XYZ file of C-alpha atoms in Angstrom:
556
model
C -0.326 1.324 -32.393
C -0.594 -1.236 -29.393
C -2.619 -4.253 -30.932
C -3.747 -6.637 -27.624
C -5.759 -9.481 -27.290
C -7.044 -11.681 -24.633
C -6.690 -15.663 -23.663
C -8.195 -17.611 -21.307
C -6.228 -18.518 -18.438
C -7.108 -22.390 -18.931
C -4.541 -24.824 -20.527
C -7.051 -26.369 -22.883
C -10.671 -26.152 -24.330
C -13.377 -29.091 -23.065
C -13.828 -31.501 -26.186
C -17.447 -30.206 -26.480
C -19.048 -26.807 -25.439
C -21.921 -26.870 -23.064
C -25.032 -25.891 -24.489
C -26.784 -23.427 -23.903
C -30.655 -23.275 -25.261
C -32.359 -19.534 -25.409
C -35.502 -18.200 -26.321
C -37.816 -15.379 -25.437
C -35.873 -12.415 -23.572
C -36.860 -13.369 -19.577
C -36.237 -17.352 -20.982
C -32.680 -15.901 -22.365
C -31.592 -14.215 -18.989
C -32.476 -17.147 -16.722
C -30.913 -19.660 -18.568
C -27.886 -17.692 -19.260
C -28.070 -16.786 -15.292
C -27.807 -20.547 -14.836
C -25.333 -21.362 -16.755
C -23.024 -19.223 -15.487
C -23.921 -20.282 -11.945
C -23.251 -23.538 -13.469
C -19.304 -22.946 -14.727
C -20.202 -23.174 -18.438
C -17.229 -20.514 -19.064
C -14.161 -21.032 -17.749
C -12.481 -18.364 -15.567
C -15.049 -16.711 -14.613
C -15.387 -15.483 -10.659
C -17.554 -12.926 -8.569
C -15.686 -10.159 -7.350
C -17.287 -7.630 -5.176
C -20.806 -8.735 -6.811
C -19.418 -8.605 -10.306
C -18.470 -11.179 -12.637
C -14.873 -10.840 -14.055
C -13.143 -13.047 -16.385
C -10.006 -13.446 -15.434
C -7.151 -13.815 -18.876
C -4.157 -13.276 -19.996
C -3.623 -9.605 -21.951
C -0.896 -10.093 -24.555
C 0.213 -6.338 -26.161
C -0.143 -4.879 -22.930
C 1.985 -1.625 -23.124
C 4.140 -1.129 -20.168
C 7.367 0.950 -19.684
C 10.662 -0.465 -19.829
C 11.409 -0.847 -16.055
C 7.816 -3.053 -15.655
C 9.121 -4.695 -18.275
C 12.869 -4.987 -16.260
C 10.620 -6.723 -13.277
C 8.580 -9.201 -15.269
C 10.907 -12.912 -14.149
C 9.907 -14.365 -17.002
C 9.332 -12.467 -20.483
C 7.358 -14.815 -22.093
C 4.630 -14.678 -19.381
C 1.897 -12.859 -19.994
C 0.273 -10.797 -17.195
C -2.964 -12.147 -15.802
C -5.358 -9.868 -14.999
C -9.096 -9.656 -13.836
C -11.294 -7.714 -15.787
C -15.155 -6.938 -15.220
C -17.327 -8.668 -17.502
C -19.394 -6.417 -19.571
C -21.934 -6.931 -22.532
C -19.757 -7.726 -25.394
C -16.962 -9.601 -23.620
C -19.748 -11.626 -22.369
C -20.970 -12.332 -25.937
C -17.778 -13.453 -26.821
C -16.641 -15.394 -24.042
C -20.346 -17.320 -25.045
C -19.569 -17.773 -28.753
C -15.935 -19.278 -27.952
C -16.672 -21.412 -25.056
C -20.340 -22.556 -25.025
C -23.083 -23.365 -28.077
C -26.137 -21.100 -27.540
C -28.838 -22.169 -29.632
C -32.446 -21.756 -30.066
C -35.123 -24.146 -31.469
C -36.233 -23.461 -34.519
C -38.758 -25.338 -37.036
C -37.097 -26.203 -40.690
C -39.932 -25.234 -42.901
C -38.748 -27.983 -45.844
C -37.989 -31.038 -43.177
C -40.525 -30.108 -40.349
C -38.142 -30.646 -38.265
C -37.206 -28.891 -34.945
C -33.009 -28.029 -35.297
C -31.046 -26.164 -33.167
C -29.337 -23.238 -34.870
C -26.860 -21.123 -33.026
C -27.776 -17.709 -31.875
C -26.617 -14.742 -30.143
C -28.413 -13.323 -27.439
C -29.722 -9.973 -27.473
C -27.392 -6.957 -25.791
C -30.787 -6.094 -23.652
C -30.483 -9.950 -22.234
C -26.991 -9.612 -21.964
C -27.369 -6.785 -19.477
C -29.735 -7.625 -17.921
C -28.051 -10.842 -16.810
C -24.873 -8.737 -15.410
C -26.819 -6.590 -13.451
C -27.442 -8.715 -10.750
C -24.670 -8.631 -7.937
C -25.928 -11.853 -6.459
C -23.583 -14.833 -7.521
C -23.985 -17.631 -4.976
C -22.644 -20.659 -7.361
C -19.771 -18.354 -9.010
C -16.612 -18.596 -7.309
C -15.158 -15.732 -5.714
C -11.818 -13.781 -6.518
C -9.940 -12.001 -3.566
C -7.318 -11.277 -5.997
C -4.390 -12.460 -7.980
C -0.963 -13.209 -6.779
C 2.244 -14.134 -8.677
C 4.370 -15.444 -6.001
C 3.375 -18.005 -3.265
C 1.652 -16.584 -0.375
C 0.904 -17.977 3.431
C -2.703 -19.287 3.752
C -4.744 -18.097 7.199
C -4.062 -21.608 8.098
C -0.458 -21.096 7.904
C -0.207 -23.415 5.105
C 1.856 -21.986 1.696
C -0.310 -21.430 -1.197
C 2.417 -22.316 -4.025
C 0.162 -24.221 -6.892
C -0.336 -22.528 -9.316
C -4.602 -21.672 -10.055
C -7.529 -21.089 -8.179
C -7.391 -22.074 -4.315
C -10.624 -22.269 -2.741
C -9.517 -21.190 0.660
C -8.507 -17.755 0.071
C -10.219 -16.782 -2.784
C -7.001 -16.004 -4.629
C -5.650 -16.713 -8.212
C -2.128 -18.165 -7.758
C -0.220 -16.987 -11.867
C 3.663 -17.200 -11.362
C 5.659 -15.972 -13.869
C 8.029 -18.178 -13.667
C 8.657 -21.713 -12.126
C 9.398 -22.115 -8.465
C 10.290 -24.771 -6.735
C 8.479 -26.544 -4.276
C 9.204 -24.792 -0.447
C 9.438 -27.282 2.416
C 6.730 -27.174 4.670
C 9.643 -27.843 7.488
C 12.686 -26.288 6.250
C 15.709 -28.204 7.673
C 18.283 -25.983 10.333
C 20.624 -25.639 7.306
C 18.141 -24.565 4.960
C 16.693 -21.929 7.496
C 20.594 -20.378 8.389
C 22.160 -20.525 4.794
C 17.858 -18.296 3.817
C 19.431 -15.812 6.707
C 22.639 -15.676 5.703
C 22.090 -14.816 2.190
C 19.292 -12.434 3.038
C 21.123 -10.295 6.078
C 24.662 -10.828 4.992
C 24.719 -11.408 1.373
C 21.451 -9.353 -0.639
C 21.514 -6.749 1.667
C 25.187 -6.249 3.406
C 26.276 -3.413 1.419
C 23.534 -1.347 1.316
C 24.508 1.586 3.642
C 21.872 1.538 6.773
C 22.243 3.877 9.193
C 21.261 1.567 12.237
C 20.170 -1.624 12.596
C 16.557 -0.578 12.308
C 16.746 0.643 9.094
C 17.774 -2.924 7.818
C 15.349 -5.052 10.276
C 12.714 -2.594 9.046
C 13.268 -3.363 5.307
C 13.228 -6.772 6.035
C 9.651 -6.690 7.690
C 8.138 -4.813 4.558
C 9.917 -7.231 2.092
C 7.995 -10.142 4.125
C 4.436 -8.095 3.987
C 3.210 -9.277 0.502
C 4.146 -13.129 1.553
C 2.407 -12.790 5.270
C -0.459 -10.496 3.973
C -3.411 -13.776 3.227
C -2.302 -15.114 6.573
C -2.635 -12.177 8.685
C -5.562 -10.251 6.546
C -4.224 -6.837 7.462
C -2.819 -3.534 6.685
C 0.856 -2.255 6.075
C 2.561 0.899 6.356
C 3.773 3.293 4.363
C 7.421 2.128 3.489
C 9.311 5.037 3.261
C 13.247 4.714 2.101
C 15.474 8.277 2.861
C 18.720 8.805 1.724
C 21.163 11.645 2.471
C 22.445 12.032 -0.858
C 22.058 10.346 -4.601
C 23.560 6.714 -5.987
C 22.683 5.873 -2.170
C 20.906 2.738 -3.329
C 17.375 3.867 -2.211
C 15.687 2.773 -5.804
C 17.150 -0.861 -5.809
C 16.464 -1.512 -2.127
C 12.887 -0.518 -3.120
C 13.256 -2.542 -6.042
C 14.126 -6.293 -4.395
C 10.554 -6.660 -3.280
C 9.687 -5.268 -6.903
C 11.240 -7.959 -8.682
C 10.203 -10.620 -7.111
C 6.568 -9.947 -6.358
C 5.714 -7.448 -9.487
C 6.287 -3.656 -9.450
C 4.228 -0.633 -10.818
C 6.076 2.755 -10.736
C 3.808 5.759 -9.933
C 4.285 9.383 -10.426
C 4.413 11.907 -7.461
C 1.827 14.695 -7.850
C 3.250 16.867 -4.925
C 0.677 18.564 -2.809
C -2.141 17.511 -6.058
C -4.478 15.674 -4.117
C -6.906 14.462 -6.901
C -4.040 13.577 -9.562
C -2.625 11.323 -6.362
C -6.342 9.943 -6.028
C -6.268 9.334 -10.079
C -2.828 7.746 -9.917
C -3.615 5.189 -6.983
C -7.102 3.907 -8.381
C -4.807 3.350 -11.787
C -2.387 1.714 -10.025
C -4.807 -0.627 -8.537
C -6.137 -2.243 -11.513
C -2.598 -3.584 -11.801
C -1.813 -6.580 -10.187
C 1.851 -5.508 -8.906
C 2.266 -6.171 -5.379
C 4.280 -3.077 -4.988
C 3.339 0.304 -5.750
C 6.770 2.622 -5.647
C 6.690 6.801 -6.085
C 10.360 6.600 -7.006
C 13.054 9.450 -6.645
C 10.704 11.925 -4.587
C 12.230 15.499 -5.210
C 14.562 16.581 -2.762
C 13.404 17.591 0.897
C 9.829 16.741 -0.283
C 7.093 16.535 2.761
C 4.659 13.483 2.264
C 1.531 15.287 3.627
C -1.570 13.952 1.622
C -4.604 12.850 3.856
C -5.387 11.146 0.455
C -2.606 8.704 1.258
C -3.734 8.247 4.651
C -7.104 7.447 3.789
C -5.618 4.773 1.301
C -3.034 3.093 4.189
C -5.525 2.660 6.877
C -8.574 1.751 4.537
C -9.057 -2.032 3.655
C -10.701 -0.875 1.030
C -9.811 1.836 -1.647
C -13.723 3.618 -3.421
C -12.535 5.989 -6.066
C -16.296 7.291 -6.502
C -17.541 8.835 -9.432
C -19.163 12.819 -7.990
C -22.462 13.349 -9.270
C -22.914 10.277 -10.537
C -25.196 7.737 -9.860
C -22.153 4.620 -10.876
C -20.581 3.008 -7.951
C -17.202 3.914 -8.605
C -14.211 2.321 -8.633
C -13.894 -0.489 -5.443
C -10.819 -2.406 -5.042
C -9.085 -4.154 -1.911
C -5.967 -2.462 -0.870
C -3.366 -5.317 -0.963
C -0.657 -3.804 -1.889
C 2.762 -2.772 -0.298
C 3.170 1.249 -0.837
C 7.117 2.405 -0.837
C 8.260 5.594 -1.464
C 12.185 6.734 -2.170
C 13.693 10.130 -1.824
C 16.678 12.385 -0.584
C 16.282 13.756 2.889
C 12.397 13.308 2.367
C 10.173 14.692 5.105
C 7.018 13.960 6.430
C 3.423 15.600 7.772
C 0.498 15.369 8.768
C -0.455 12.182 10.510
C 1.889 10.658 7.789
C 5.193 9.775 10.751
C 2.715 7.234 12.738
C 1.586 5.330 9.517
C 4.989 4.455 7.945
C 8.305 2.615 8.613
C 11.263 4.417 7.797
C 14.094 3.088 6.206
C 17.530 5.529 6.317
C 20.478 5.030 4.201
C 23.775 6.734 4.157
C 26.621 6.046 2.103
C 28.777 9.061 4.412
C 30.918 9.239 0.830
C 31.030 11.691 -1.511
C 30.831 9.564 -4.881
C 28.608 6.369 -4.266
C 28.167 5.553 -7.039
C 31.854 5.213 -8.137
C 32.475 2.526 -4.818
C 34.233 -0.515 -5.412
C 31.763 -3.445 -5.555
C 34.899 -6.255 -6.045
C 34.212 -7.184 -2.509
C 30.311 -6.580 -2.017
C 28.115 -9.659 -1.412
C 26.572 -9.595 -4.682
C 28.718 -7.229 -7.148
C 25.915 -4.873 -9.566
C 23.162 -6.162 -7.453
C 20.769 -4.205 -10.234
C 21.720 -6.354 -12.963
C 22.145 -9.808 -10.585
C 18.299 -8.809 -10.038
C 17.039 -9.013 -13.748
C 17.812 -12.715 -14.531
C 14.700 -14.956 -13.336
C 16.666 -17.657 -11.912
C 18.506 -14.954 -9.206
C 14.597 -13.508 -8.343
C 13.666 -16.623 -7.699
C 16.632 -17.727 -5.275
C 15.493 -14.406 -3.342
C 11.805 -15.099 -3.039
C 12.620 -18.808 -2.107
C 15.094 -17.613 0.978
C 12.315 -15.541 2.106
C 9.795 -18.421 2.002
C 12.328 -20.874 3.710
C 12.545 -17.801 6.359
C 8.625 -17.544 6.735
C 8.444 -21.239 7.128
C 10.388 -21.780 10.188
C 8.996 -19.205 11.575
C 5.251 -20.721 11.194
C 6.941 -23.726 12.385
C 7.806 -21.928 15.229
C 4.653 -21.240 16.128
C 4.906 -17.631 14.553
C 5.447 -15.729 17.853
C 4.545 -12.318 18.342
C 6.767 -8.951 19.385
C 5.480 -6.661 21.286
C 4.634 -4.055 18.751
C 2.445 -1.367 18.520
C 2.016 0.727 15.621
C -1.874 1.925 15.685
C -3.799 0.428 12.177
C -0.854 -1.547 11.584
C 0.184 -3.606 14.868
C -0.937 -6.542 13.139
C 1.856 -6.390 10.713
C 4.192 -4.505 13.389
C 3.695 -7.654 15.706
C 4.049 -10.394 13.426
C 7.205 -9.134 11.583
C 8.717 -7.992 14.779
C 7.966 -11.330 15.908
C 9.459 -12.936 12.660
C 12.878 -10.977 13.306
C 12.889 -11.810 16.954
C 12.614 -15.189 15.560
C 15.578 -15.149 13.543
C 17.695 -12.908 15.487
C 17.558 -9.673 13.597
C 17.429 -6.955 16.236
C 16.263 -3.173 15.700
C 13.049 -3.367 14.346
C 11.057 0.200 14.440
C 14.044 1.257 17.009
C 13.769 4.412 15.091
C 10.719 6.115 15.949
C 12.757 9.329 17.422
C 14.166 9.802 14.050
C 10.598 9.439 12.068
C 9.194 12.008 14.596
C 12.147 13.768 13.368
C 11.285 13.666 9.563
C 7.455 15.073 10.533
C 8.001 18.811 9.877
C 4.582 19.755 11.365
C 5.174 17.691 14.759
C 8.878 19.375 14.527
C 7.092 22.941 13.856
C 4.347 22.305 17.098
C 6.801 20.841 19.513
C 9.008 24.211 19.210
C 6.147 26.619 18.638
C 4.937 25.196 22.384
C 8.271 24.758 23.739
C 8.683 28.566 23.264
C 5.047 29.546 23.988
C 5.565 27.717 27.587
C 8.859 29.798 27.837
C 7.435 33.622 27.381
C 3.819 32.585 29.093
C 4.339 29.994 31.645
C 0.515 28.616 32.285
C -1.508 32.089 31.669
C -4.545 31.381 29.710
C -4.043 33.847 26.411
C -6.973 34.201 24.249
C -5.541 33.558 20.232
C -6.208 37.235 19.509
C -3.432 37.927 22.858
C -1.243 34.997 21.319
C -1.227 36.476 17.931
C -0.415 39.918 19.310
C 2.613 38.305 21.261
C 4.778 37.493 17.749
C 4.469 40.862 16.521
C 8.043 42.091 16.855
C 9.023 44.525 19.318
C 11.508 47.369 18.587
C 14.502 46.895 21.141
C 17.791 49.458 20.463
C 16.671 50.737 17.210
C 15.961 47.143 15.977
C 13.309 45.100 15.727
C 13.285 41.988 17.786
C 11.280 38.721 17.465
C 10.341 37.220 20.865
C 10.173 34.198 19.558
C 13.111 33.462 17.529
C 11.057 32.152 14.633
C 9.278 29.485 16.329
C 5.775 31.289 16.082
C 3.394 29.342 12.925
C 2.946 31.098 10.234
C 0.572 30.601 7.032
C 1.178 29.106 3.985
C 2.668 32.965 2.940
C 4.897 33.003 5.713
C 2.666 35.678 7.617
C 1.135 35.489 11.355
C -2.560 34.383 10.632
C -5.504 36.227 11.641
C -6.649 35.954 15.460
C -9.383 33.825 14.096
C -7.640 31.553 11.856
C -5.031 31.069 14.880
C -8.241 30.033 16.819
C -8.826 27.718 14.899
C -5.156 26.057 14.324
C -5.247 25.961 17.920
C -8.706 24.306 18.350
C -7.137 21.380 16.114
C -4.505 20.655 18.553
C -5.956 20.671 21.592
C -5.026 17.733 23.977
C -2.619 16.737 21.259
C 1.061 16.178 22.754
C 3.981 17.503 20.531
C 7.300 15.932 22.476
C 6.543 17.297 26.373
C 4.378 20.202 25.631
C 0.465 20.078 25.006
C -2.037 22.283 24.418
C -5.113 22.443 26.694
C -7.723 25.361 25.983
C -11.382 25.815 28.438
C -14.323 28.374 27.937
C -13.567 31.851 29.303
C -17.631 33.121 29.515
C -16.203 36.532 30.617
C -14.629 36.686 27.183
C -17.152 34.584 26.072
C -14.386 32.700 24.227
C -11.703 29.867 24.299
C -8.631 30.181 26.072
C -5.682 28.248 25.314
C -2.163 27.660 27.792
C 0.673 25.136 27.521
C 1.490 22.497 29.915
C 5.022 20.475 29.836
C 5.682 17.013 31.576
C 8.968 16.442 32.318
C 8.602 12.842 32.109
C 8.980 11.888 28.423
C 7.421 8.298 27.833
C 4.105 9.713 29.686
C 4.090 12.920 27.314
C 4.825 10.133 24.112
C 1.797 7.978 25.258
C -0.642 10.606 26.166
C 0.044 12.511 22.755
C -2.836 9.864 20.948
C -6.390 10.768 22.307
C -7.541 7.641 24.171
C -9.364 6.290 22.154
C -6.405 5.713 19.375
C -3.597 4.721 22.493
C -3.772 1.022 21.721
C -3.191 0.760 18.498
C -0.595 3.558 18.142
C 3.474 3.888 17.812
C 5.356 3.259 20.723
């Protein structure tokens, strides 16, 4: 059995606990309302309207790789945890003297005898959501982090700009607000040439793209905004997907999550658990094989700021948290769908051996990387080349790229930017291979491709289409006019005429490589008609493929 307790976050105890005088039930609430308005108990904040009490949780169970990422194993994870009716009580019998007045029948004297107040009092006090005086909590962090300002938020507590509870796990020394030139080229040598030189990259994007989501959790405070889906594909196992994931793990916290494949509401389930962690990094590890990451649950939780987990039929709230997190994902040969390709940056390895995992590592830039990783002193000279990195590149006025990448060109800007910066070419250079790894864009563009072959322009009604892929017997055999191109349900059958209509209806004006789909009212038929059109001129067919609304802040 898994015995845990709580502490307060705070060092030491005042030499004398603030008082606290009660009475009759509305007396009890306001004077309990003011006291905490007041900062009679120590870490206490207002998050989203509610109090929490923010501690550390000693006990905690965890597996034994969170336990491989914690830097330092006598730290105790901090955590934030809504303040309810008896945790209130107690926080008010350890840290403050609540006391009525009360006549001693033998002295006639008025004393003041502690009390309790009553659980009806208590709630009623938490109920409000209005907390002017209370300090607010945007969340907590365990490695330093860039203020809006551009300023580097690396003391350890409460910092009154952001909002945000600085707990490292371990001691880090002070970063240079102006790193020197040989502080800033031995950071980018050790990060480009020495952590990550023998990991096998396919192209320079895949390495420049790492890079950028490794910096996300540092530049997230300064730029307030979203980041994509990290996605990390091998070609075969012992590739070195889960320790690539794993750098940004170790040094900013990591929680491991279970993929429910094509199980929406376990996914849903697993993400709000995730989120009362305070791991930086979220990582579904070691996807099966060939997997497609289609889940429009995921997509709501990458381009929300936001993540509601709310409670059906009941009249609670729900579960609200911010979504702060950087979400990674490793796998063999992993595919995508949906509108997953434009809301993550891919990351392709390939060791082009048949045995990586029995390769020489004499000669690598750090030999067994995975156990380099687990002391605390070797996390922290990671973290602190990536600071030095960030730095300079504030210093430099943090320029832009010109980056696009629709909920995320925020993030897409700044960290192309930051590698322009430092001379690290080939970020999101690989677009043409994430279109490639989105089987339903791959399954449209040849469906319309061969559509715009056997029809030209003719306007086809879907029950005309549907009739088209039957096969037609040619020479004794039976002959399929379109060579396997035509979409098929999820039994691998043509679909009705009215279930095609309505595939179709979902794609119109939606470019799939050259070809798009445009559709108009036949009132002879008195029903839709649907035809193909190509353009031969690629970048136009790439730009027009996002209705208008969506072109400026999409993938180019």
């Amino acid at each position: 059995m898994n015995n845990t307790s709580t502490t307060d976050v705070s060092a030491g105890q005042p030499a004398e606990k603030p008082a606290i005088q009660i009475g009759g039930e509305a007396e009890t609430i306001r004077a309990l309302t003011s006291a905490l308005g007041n900062g009679a108990l120590p870490d206490v904040y207002v998050c989203g309207g509610q109090l929490v009490h923010l501690s550390r949780v000693s006990g905690k169970a965890a597996s034994a790789a969170e336990h491989a990422h914690q830097i330092d194993a006598g730290a105790l994870p901090v955590q934030a945890d809504p303040i309810t009716s008896p945790s209130l009580a107690w926080l008010l019998a350890h840290h403050a003297f609540v006391f009525r007045r009360k006549k001693n029948k033998d002295t006639e004297q008025w004393e003041e005898v502690e009390a309790s107040p009553t659980k009806a009092a208590l709630s009623a006090v938490l109920s409000s959501r209005y907390w002017p005086d209370v300090r607010p909590l945007v969340g907590v962090v365990t490695s330093p982090v860039l203020r809006p300002d551009g300023t580097l938020l690396q003391t350890a507590g409460y910092d009154t700009g952001t909002g945000l509870y600085y707990a490292p796990t371990v001691a880090m020394p002070a970063i240079p607000a102006q790193p020197s030139k040989e502080e800033v080229s031995e950071a980018l040598e050790f990060v480009t040439s020495t952590l990550l030189r023998d990991f096998p990259f396919v192209a320079p994007a895949d390495k420049a793209n790492h890079i950028g989501l490794m910096i996300a959790p540092i530049l997230r405070p300064y730029l307030g905004c979203l980041t994509p889906f990290g996605l990390i594909s091998a070609t075969t196992q012992s590739s070195g997907k889960t320790l690539l994931a794993e750098i940004p793990g170790y040094i900013y916290g990591l929680k491991h999550l279970v993929w429910r494949n094509n199980d929406e509401n376990e996914l849903q389930k697993s993400i709000t658990s995730a989120l009362h962690s305070t791991a930086a990094v979220m990582l579904w590890d070691n996807l099966a094989e060939g997997t497609e990451v289609s889940s429009a649950v995921l997509a709501k939780l990458l381009t929300g700021p936001k993540w509601d987990d709310r409670n059906l039929g009941s009249n609670s709230a729900g579960f609200e948290a911010v979504n702060d997190r950087l979400w990674l994902a490793t796998g063999n040969n992993v595919r995508l769908g949906g509108d997953m390709a434009t809301r993550t940056a891919l990351v392709r390895l390939d060791p082009n051996d048949p045995h990586p995992d029995q390769r020489d590592q004499t000669g690598f830039g750090i030999p067994h990387l995975d156990q380099w990783l687990k002391k605390p002193a070797n996390r922290v000279t990671v973290l602190r080349h990536l600071l030095i990195l960030v730095m300079d590149w504030i210093n430099a006025g943090a320029p832009r790229s010109g980056h696009t990448m629709r909920q995320f060109s925020t993030w897409a800007g700044a960290a192309g930017g930051f590698l322009a910066h430092h001379g690290v070419d080939g970020f999101l250079d690989n677009l043409a291979e994430m279109r490639e790894a989105d089987d339903e864009n791959t399954a449209w563009t040849a469906f319309l491709a061969r559509w715009h072959e056997l029809h030209g322009d003719t306007e086809l009604r879907a029950r005309v289409l549907c009739h088209s892929a039957e096969p037609e017997l040619k020479g004794g055999q039976l002959v399929d006019r379109w060579d396997g191109t035509f979409l098929t349900d999820e039994r691998d059958r043509i679909p009705s005429s009215k279930s095609m209509g309505k595939l179709l209806t979902g794609h119109i004006g939606r470019w799939h490589g050259p070809h798009v789909l445009r559709s108009k009212h036949d009132k002879s038929a008195n029903s839709l008609v649907f035809w193909v059109e190509t353009n031969t001129e690629p970048d136009q067919a790439e730009h027009d493929q996002t209705p208008a609304d969506e072109q400026q802040t999409t993938l180019i």
